[in-house]
Amino acid sequence: MACSPAHIHRNTVAPVLIKTKTEAACHETSKSSSPRDLPKRSGQDSLALSIAMRENMKASKVKHIIDERLDILGASLGKAHSLQTLGLDHNELEIFLAKFRTNITIDPGHRHVLPSSFAKIVTNTTSTPQSDKAKTSFNAFETFQQVFVEKGLQGLDLELKHAFIGFVTDSRTTKPVLEKQAEIADLRYPFEWFPATRAKRRTIHLHVGPTNSGKTYHALKRLEQAGTGLYAGPLRLLAHEVYTRLNAKGKPCNLITGEEKRVIEGVKNAMISCTVEMTPINVDLEVAVIDEIQMIGSTERGWAWTQAFLGVKAKEVHLCGEERVVPLIQQLAALMGESLEIHRYTRLSPLEVGKESLKGNLHALEKGDCVVLFSRVGIHAMKQEIEKKTGKRCAVVYGRLPPETRAQQARLFNDPDSGYDILIASDAIGMGLNLSIKRIIFETTQKRTRSGGLCALTISEIKQIGGRAGRYRTAHDDIKSSIPAVSGGSGEASAEAEPPAPRLSAGVVMSLEGVDLPVIRKAMESEDIPITSAGILPPAAVVHLFKSFFPPDTPFSFILLRLQEISRLNPLFHLCDINEQVTIADLIEPIRNLSVGDRMVICNAPMSRGVEGLPEILQALAWRIANQGGGSLLDIEEIPLGVLDKPVTVEKAYLASLETLHTGLTLYLWLSYRFEGVFTSRPLAFHVKEMVEQNIDKILSEMSYNPNARSARAQKRIEESLEKLKAQYKERSVAKPDLPVLLDDAIMPSVVELGSL
């Protein structure tokens, strides 16, 4: 185990905890490297360039960069451990590198069969399943060039490494072994992965309809009548609200999320409320409710909904979601030989798109409005700006708020006599929270991606968030109704509620800035795109068996990518993205003594990109797992508990350090439920996490705002729309010069709106 300082005293964390550890107590317990000896990841590429600059770089320059990175790769693989992993000596390595280089040529006509799916998986260029992807030829240079443009040097290095390992492996693998690997990688029948469930006669109830149609309400009412059952939802806050709701109704219920478990002691057959990834599939149940079933088509999390749907052992399985998922569920139910009943619902109150935006005028906000943003900093900045400019008080709701705080904020907004007129919220309100919203006002129609870039909201996201306007039964009404409100009458409910009598006041969806309104209008009027396939990931047993065909030290990331490369799929299923798993696998690769099972668990851990210090924290935690000890929170120096000893300031650097600590604690808690004998400080971790959340919210609420920043962002979106319009005009006029060019209102605001900004 790693040696800790002789004395550790974290006054802010726990004043009575003083940890003493002498050097004599420190000793080596395995061959694993200490996390301090592991390679550190640079925050930015040494040759960092914008995507646009990389895209415009000459092919010869890109080829030169690829050659340089291959030199670096060769030096890295020339180390003793890497040579042993590949089963090569130095001379053989040089020969293979030379052969590999010959296949990377700028000549567009040069085609070669390399492990092509590596490039496609890393760059997300394939979503359509193929049964024989490994046989697809491609131009290696073009593939590496594309990776470089989209991912930079870090992505290029990763791609070159995996492609070269595949090149070496393929050249030394016999045909019978390749055929056996392909047999193991046959993933066409995922429903056969759950034989105990297939032996059970299930009835599927599919509840579909738009937002605010009562579909979730009816499913939960059936759950309340059952003797045993579970609710599985997409968000922790929804799982928590159903947990609170059921317990308030006298139905003992346990809570299970990735980083928290609340189990009622001494109660057998208690209900279960969980996030969908945590759905138990080996428990006999009477009723199971799986919410937001349309997310089964997600390329990131779809596998969790597929696993829950195919695997949950319930007599009745109630699925709640959008109409566009119906054909897929019908086909899957038929494949499993299970009966399916479809329950369709219509919206319980009218919904319309505003005729014009607020044109950036915060004074036009009214009581009952909800302004939607997509960052915590933005939410708190908007709250401060509205309160300062208009005098109206604002409540805030977003996913990371502690449950008690979130319930209090919802209650304040829902109570017409509280004095809180406006709600500032994240997209979390789009999934089930019962709030008395009159108008949904989008601050923007773009949000940050996990990699830090910007992307447009999807049609489904806009509809789901916008549909929260005009709730025909408010949460305040819940308090007075016969249905108990959650959290002791807080006014926040997880399910779509049904009133004693409909209230048909129309909801309104609109935007704060004119540039976003045409996008919203087109999305609300558009037909939803049908979901045609369900996401899957290879089960643990398949990965274990597949790895047995490779040398023991073969990089685990290569195993994952190779399995995806040669997998065969039913057209009704698609493989989910494994970028995060591959990144984590490479991060923990140097750590010895981790079993395949250990690596699989760690690779599924919650990993936020761009958080400074998080890779080192993950390595430190993985090292403790390998050594089966040293997991006391106070012993892990990489988790920066010392930041709590510093004065609270509104500086961005201090906020970033709190974010790092919060993410590290979340990761610690997540792993503590999977390696309970290693990470033994769960109560302390919860305590510290709560303190960090309080500090973060305090900082965000006190941060000064820039009144010009919002208008500057809107102006930038207008300029981008104009550029798109110019390109559209040029493209259409060249293609058909005799025809008038029709403006696309999805990318171009009206002239009236633009002129008013």
XYZ file of C-alpha atoms in Angstrom, residues 27 45 134 222 356 448 524 607 685:
9
model
C 4.789 -2.253 3.057
C -2.389 18.187 -26.429
C -13.986 -6.836 -39.789
C -50.786 -0.284 -10.556
C -42.972 35.650 -30.397
C -22.923 21.299 -23.717
C -42.944 21.092 -31.623
C -16.415 9.448 -15.329
C -17.865 10.319 2.126
